[in-house]
XYZ file of C-alpha atoms in Angstrom:
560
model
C -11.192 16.819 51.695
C -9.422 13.513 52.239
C -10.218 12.138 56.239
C -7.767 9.332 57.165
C -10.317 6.615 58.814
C -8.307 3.694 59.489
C -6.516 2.368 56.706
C -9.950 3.717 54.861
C -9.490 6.771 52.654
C -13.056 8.542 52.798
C -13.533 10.605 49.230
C -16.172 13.143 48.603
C -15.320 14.768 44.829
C -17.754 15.875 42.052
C -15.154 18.678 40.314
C -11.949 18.203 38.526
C -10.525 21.158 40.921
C -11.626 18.317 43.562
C -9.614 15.810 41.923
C -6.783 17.889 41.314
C -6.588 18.352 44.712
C -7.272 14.985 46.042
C -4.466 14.083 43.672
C -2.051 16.333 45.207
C -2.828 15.386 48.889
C -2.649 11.938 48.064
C 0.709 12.316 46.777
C 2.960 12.638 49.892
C 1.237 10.247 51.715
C 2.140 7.899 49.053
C 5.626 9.053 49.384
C 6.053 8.595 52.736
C 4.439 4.972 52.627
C 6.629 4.007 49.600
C 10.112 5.227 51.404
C 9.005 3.899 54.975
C 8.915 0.237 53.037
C 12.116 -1.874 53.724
C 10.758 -4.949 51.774
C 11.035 -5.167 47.691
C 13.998 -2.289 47.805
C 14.648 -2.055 44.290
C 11.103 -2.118 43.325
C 9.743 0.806 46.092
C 13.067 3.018 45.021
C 11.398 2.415 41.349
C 7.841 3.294 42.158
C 9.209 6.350 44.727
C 11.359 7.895 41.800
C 8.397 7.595 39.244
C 6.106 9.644 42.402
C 8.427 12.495 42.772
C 7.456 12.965 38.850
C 3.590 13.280 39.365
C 3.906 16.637 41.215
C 4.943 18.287 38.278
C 2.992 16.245 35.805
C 0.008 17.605 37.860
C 1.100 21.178 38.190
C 1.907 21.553 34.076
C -2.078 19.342 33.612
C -3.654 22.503 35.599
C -1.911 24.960 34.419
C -3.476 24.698 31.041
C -6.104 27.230 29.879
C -8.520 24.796 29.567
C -7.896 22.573 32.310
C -11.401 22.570 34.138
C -13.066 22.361 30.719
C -12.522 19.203 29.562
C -13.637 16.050 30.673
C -10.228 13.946 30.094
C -8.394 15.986 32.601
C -10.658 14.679 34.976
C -10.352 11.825 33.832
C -6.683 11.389 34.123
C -6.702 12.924 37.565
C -9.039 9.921 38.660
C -6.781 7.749 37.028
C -3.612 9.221 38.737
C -5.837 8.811 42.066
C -6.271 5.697 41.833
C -2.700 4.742 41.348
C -2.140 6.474 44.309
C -3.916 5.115 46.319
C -2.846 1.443 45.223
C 0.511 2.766 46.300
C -0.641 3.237 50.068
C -2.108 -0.060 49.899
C 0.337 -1.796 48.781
C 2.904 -0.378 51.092
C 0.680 -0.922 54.059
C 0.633 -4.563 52.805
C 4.498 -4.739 52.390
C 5.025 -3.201 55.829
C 2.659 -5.614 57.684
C 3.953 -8.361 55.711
C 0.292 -9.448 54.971
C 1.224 -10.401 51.210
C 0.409 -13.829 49.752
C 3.671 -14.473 48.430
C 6.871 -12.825 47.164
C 6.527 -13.591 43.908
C 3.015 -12.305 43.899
C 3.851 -8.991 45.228
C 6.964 -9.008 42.903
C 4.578 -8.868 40.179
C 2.023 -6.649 41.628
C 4.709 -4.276 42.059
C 5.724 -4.598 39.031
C 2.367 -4.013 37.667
C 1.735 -0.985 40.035
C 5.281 0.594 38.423
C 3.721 0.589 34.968
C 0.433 1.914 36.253
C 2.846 4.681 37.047
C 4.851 4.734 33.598
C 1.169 4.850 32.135
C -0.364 7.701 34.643
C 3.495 10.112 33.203
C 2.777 9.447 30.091
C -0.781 9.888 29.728
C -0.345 13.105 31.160
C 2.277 14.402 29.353
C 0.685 13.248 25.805
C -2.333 14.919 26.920
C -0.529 18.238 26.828
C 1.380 18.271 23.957
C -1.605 16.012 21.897
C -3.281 19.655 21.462
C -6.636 18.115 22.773
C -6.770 20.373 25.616
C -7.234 23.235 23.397
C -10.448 21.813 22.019
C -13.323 22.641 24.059
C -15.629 19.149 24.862
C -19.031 19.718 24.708
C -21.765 17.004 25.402
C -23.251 15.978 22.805
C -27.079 16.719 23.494
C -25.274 20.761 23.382
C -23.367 20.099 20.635
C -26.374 19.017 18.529
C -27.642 22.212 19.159
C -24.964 24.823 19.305
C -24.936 27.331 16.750
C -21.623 26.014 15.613
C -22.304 22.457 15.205
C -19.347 21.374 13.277
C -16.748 22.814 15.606
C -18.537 20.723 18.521
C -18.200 17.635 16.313
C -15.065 18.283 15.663
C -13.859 18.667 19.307
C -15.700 15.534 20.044
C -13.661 13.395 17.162
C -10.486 15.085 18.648
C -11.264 13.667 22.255
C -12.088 10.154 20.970
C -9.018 10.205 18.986
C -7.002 11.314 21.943
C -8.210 8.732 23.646
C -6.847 6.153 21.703
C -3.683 7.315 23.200
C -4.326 7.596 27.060
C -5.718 5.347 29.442
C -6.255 1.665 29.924
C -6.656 -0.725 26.906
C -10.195 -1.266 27.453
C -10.634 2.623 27.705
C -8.878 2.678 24.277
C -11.104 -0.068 23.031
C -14.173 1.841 23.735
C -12.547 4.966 21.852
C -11.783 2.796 19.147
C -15.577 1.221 18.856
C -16.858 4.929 19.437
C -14.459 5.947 16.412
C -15.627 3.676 14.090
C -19.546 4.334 14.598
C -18.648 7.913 13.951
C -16.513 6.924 10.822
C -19.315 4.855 9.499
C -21.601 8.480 10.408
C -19.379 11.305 8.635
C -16.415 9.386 7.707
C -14.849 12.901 5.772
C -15.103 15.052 9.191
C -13.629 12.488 10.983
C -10.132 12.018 8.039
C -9.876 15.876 8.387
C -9.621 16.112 11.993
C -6.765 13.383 11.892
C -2.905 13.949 12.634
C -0.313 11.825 12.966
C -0.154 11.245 16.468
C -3.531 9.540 15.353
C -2.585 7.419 13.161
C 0.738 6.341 15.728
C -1.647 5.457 17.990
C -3.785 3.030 15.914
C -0.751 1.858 14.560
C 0.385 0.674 17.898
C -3.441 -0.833 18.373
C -2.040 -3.390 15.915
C 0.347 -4.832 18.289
C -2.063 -5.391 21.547
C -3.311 -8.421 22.480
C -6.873 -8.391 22.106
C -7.999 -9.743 18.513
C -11.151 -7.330 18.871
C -9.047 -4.019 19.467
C -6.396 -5.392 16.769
C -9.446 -6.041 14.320
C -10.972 -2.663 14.898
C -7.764 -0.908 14.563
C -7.084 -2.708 11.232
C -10.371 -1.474 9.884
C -9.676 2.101 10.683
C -6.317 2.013 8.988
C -7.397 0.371 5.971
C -9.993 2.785 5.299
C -7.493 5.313 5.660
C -5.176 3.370 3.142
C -7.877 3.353 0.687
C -7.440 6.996 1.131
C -4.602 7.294 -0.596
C -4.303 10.558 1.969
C -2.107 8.934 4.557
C 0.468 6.466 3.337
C 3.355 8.077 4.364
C 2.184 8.872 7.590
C 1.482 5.372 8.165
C 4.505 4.067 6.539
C 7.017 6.312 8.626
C 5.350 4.951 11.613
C 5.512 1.585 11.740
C 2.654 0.162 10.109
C 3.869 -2.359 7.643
C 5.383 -5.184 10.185
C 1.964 -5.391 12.010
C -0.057 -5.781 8.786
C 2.407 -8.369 7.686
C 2.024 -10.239 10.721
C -1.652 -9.790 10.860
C -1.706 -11.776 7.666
C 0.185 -14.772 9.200
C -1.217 -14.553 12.703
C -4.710 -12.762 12.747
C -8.435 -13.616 12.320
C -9.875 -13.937 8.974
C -11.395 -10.077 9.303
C -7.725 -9.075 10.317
C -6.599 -10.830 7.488
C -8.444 -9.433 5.257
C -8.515 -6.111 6.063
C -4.311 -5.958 6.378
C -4.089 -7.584 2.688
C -6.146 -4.932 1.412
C -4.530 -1.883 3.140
C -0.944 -3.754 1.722
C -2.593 -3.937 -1.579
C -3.334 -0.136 -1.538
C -0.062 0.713 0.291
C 2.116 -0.700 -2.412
C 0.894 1.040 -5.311
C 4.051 3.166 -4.272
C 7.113 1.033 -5.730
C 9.250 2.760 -2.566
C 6.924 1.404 -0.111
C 6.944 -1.586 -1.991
C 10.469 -2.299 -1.491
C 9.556 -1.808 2.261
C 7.120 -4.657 2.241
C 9.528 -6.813 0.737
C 12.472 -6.068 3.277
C 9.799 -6.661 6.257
C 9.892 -10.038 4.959
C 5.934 -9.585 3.469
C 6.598 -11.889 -0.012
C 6.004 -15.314 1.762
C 3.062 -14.491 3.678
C 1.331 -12.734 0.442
C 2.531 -15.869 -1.601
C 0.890 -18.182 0.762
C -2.015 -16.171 1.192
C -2.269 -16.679 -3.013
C -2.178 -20.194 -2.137
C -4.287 -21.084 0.659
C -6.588 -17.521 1.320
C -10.365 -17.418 0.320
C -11.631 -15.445 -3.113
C -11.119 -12.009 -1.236
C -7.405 -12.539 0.293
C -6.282 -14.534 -2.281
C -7.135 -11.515 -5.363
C -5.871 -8.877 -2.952
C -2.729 -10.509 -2.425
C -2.317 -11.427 -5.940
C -2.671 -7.788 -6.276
C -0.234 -6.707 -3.620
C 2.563 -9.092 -5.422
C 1.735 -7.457 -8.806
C 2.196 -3.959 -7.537
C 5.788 -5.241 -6.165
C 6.741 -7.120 -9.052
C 6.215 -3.537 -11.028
C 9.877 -2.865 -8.751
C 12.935 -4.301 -11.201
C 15.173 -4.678 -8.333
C 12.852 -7.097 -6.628
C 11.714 -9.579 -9.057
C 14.379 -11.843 -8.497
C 13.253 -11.533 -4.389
C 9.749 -13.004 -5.535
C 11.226 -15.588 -8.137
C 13.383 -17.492 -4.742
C 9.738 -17.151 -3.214
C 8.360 -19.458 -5.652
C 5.907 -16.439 -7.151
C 6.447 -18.104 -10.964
C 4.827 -20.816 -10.390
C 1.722 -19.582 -7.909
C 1.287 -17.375 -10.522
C 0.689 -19.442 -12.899
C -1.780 -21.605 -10.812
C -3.813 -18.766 -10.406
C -3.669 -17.957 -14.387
C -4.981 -21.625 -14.555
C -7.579 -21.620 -11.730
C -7.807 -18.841 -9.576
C -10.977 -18.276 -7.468
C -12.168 -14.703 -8.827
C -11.404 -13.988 -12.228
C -9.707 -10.636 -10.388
C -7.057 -13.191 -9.141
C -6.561 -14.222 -12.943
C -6.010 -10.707 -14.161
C -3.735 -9.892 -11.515
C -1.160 -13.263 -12.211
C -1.161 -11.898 -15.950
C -0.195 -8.418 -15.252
C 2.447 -10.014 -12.364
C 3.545 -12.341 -15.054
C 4.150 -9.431 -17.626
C 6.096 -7.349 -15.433
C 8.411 -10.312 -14.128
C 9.134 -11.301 -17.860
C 9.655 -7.685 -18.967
C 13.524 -7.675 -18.908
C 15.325 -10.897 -16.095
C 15.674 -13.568 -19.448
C 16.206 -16.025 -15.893
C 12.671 -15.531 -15.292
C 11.662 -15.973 -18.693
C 12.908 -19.103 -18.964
C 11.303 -20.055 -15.452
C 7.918 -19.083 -16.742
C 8.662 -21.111 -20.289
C 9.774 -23.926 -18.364
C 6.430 -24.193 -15.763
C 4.781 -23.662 -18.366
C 3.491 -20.073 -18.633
C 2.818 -19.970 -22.683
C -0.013 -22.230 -22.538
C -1.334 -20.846 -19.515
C -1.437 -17.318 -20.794
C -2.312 -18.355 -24.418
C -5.183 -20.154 -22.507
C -6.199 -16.902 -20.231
C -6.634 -15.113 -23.743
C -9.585 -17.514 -24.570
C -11.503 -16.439 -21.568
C -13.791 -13.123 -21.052
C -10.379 -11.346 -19.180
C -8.716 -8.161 -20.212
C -6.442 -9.576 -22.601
C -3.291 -6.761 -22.346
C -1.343 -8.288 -19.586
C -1.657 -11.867 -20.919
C -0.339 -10.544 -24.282
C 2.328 -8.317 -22.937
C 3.856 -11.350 -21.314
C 3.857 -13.590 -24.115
C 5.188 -10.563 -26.251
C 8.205 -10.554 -23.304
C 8.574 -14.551 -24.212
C 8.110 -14.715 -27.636
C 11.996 -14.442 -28.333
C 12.938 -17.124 -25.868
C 10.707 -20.202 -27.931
C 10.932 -22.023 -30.651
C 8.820 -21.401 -33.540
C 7.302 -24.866 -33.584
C 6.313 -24.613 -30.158
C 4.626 -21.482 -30.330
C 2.764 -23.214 -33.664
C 1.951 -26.567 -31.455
C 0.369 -24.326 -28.877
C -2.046 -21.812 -31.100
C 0.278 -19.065 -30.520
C -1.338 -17.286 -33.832
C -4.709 -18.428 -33.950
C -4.564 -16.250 -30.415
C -2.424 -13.504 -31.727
C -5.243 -12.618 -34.889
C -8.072 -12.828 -32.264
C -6.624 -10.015 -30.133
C -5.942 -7.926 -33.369
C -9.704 -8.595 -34.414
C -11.240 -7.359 -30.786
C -8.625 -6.819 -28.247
C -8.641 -3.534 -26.403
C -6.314 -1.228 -27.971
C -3.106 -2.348 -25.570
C -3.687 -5.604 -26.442
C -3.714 -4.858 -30.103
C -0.848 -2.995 -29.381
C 0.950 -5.631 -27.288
C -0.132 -8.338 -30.396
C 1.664 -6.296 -32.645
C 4.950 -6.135 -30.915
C 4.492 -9.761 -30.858
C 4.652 -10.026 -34.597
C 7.582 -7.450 -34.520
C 9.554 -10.087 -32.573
C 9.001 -13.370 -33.853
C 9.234 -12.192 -37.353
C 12.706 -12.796 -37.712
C 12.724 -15.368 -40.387
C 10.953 -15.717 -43.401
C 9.270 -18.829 -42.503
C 7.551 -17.123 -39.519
C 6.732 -13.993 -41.498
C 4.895 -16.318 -43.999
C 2.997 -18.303 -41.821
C 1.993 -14.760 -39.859
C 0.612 -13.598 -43.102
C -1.361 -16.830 -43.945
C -2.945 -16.205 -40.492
C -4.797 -13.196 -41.655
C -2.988 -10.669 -39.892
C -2.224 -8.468 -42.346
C -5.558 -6.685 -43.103
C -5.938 -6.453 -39.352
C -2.482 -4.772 -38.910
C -3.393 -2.192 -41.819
C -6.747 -1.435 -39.814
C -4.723 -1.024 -36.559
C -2.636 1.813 -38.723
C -5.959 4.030 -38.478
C -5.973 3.940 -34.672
C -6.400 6.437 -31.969
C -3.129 6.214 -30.227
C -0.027 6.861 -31.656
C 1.809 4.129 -29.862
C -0.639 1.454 -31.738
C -0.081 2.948 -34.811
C 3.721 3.001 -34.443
C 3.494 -0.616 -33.678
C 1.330 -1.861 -36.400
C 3.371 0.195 -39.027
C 6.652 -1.799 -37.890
C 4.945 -5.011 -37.713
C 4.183 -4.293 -41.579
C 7.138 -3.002 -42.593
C 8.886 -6.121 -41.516
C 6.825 -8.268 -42.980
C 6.069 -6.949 -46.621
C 10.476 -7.706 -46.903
C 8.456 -11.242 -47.614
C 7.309 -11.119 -51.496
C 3.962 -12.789 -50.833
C 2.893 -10.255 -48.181
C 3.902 -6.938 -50.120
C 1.449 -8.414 -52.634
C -1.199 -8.643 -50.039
C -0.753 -5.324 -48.487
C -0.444 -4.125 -52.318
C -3.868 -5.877 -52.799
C -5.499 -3.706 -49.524
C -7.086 -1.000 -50.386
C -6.370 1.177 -47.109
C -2.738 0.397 -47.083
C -1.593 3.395 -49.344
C -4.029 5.870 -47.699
C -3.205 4.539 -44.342
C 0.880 4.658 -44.813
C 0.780 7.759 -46.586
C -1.090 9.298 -43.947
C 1.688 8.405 -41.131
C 4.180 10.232 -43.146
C 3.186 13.382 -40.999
C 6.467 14.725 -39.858
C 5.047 16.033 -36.599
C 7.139 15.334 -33.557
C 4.025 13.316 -32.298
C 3.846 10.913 -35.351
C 6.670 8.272 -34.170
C 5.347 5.969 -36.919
C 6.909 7.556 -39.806
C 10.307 5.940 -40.219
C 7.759 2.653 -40.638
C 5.407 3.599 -43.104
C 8.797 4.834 -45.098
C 9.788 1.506 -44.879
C 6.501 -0.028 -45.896
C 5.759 2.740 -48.578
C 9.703 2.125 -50.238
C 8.760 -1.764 -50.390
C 5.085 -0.932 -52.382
C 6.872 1.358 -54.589
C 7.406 -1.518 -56.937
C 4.311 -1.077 -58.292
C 3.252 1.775 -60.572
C -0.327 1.658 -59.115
C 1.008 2.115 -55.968
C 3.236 4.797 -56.632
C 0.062 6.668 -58.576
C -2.024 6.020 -54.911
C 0.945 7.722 -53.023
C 1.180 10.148 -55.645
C -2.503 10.978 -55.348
C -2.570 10.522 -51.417
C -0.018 13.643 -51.348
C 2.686 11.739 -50.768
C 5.814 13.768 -52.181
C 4.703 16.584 -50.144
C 5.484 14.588 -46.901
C 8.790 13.149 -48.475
C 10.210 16.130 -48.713
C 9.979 17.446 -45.575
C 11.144 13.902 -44.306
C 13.981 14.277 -46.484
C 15.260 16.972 -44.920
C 15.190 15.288 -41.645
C 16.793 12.625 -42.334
C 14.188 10.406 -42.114
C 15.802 6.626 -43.161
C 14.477 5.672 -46.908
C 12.572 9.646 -47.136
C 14.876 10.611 -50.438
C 14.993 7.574 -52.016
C 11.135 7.062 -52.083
C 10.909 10.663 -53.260
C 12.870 10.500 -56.004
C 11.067 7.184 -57.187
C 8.023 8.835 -56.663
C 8.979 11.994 -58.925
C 10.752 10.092 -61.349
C 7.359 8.143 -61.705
C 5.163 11.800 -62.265
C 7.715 13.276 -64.536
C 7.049 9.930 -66.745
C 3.049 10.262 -66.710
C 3.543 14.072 -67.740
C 5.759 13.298 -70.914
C 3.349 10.403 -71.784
C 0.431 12.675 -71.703
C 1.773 15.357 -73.284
């Protein structure tokens, strides 16, 4: 099959039997030419061990079931071929000593061993990749085979194992043929994925070729977004190249690696990875400098990691404080805004270091600011409830602090009510600050809250009230409030569920002054309540129950 004409080797092959064969004549000749070389020693001993490993490598390729059914073992064989044959010119070259220069054979050499390295391992991750064992059908049959899906199927595996043999622009057309079929049944293609896969695109990330790197990116962000394959992706490798995409890649790069970071670290562990593969500066600088998209995505990313205790303190030597802040003040998308609030909260939630950073950059005003916008207003309030204990009263009066605080109670969303009332729970701890809370008007707004949905809000509001009715001027005004009996009495449930109790005890033992509130909490079914609280111990439960029965014992002798 092979005639020897000259230094001309004559080919005449349509089959992959053909090719196997041609493969397998060509390999002793190639042999013989490398060891008959005495130029280049080290580099011929090299290339001759790496041939005595094709024979093999071509005997376990054809002895596969399906061997001379599908097209990459051809493929490969014309691929080994040609290496081969590059070895017999090359040695003819070297023997003649027709070569251009030694360092120029050095290197083509050189080149020629890693065609080799590339030929062994193609082959051998062509076996164990499982391909083989799909059946590749041309697509004009597949379309009409009976069992369509199976022929896709096979046809996604092949693509995908090609991602993992061959030359880089072979794995570049793979990759653009991958894509056109993810953009065509994007769910068939995610099923037929394994991690070998996803290895393989990983290691896409590192090539040279902005295009390939770009593609690659694309495909493993969509399968970030997934939120199927993150610790596939994690375990092999992927973070490092996305983190060095966002300092070193194109702007579609760019974006594509923020976003599959952004989705990647919704995981606090892989979080933590992110920040030991050094991926805080980048993301911070990328907050600074990026366009709308990057700059909200990696706003994002840094929220999700500041949600990890252990590495706030990482992202305060970064400088995230005060970036974050910028963005509360002018960010590009009001995304970006939303984001610094919620990173704020959660870096002010317990390091009193990083409260006073904020404080001192000037976070209050920022975040008292943010609630004056259109925003979610949870985050911004959770943070300032976190910093509340660390100001002075007069500055939290000099900045609006409660003008801001009885706006959220009137038409926040229920965490932000929530988060407001906490607020009043903590800076309520003299009884100049209780009064001026209650000239603010939030008193009929806390009693409202005490009607709401979630237990936590009602919890929250109850405490707020029972610390501040200790103040003589607000018990009148929640005495004055019409729901405040009905509302308290009603939280005296002594349900497991009902955390709020021990606070409308409180509040209810403060009306109790008053005969005409004792009569409403009389009337509301109040004693009832007490008495089961009573016998759980419930702070204030006995005393109020005795007042309260004391009280209906006197109305029965005055009737009577």
């Amino acid at each position: 099959m092979v005639e020897d004409k000259g230094k001309e080797l004559v080919m005449d092959i349509q089959s992959v039997e053909d090719w196997l064969s041609y493969a397998r004549e060509l390999v002793p000749m190639a042999l013989d030419k490398a060891r008959d070389v005495k130029g280049f020693p080290g580099r011929w001993k090299m290339i001759t061990s790496k041939l005595e490993q094709i024979p093999s490598c071509l005997s376990d390729l054809s002895s596969h079931p399906c061997f001379s059914k599908n097209a990459l073992c051809k493929e490969q064989l014309q691929a080994v071929s040609t290496t081969l044959k590059e070895v017999i010119d090359l040695a003819d070259i070297c023997m003649e000593g027709k070569y251009e220069g030694k360092l120029k054979m050095q290197s083509d050499l050189d080149s020629l061993s890693g065609k080799l390295d590339l030929n062994l391992r193609d082959c051998g991750l062509l076996i164990k990749s499982g391909v083989l064992g799909e059946l590749t059908m041309p697509l004009a049959v597949a379309g009409s085979s009976t069992e369509p899906e199976a022929a896709i199927n096979s046809n996604i595996r092949e693509l995908l194992a090609r991602l993992q043999i061959g030359h880089l622009e072979a794995k570049q057309r793979a990759l653009d043929s991958l894509c056109e079929m993810i953009k065509e049944d994007e769910k068939t293609v995610l099923t037929v994925l394994g991690r070998s896969n996803i290895a393989a695109l990983v290691q896409l990330l590192a090539v040279t070729s902005p295009r390939i790197r770009e593609k690659a990116v694309t495909v493993i962000c969509l399968l970030a977004e997934t939120g199927s394959f993150e610790n596939w992706l994690v375990s092999e490798g992927v973070l490092p190249p996305l983190i060095r995409l966002l300092e070193s890649g194109s702007a579609v790069g760019k974006e594509k690696a923020i976003i599959s970071l952004q989705r990647l670290s919704m995981s606090a562990e892989i979080a933590r990875e992110v920040v030991g593969h050094g991926g805080i500066p980048p993301l911070i600088e990328m907050c600074r400098t990026g366009d709308s998209i990057l700059q909200a995505a990696s706003a994002c990313t840094l929220k999700n990691i500041s949600a990890v205790p252990e590495v706030r303190q990482n992202l305060a030597e970064e400088g995230i404080v005060k970036v974050m802040i910028t963005l509360l003040d002018c960010g590009i998308l009001l995304g970006s805004k939303e984001h610094a609030a919620e990173c704020l909260q959660n870096l002010t939630a317990s390091n009193d270091n990083l409260k006073r950073t904020v404080i001192s950059e000037g976070g209050i005003r920022s975040l008292l600011a943010y609630l004056d916008g259109p925003l979610p207003q949870e985050s911004a309030v959770g943070a300032l409830r976190n910093l509340v204990t660390s100001v002075s009263t007069e500055m939290l009066v000099a900045l609006g602090f409660l003008p801001r605080l009885v706006h959220v109670l009137k038409s926040g969303s229920p965490g932000a009510q929530q988060a407001a009332a906490a607020s009043i729970c903590r800076v309520c701890t003299s009884s100049e600050m209780k009064k001026m809370v209650g000239d603010a008007g939030c008193i009929p707004l806390l009693i409202q809250l005490l009607e709401a949905k979630a237990n936590s809000v009602r919890e929250v509001a109850a405490q707020a009230i029972s610390s501040l009715v200790t103040l003589a001027q607000n018990c009148r005004e929640v005495k004055k409030n019409n729901k405040s009996v009905p509302n308290l009495v009603q939280l005296l449930d002594p349900s497991p569920q009902n955390t709020a109790k021990k606070y409308a005890v409180s509040c209810l033992v403060s009306l109790s002054t008053s005969k005409k509130s004792k009569k409403l909490m009389i009337s509301y079914g109040a004693i009832g309540y007490l008495k089961k609280l009573s016998e759980m111990d419930i702070p204030g439960a006995k005393k109020l129950l005795e007042r309260l029965e004391r009280g209906k014992l006197r109305s029965m002798f005055s009737r009577k």
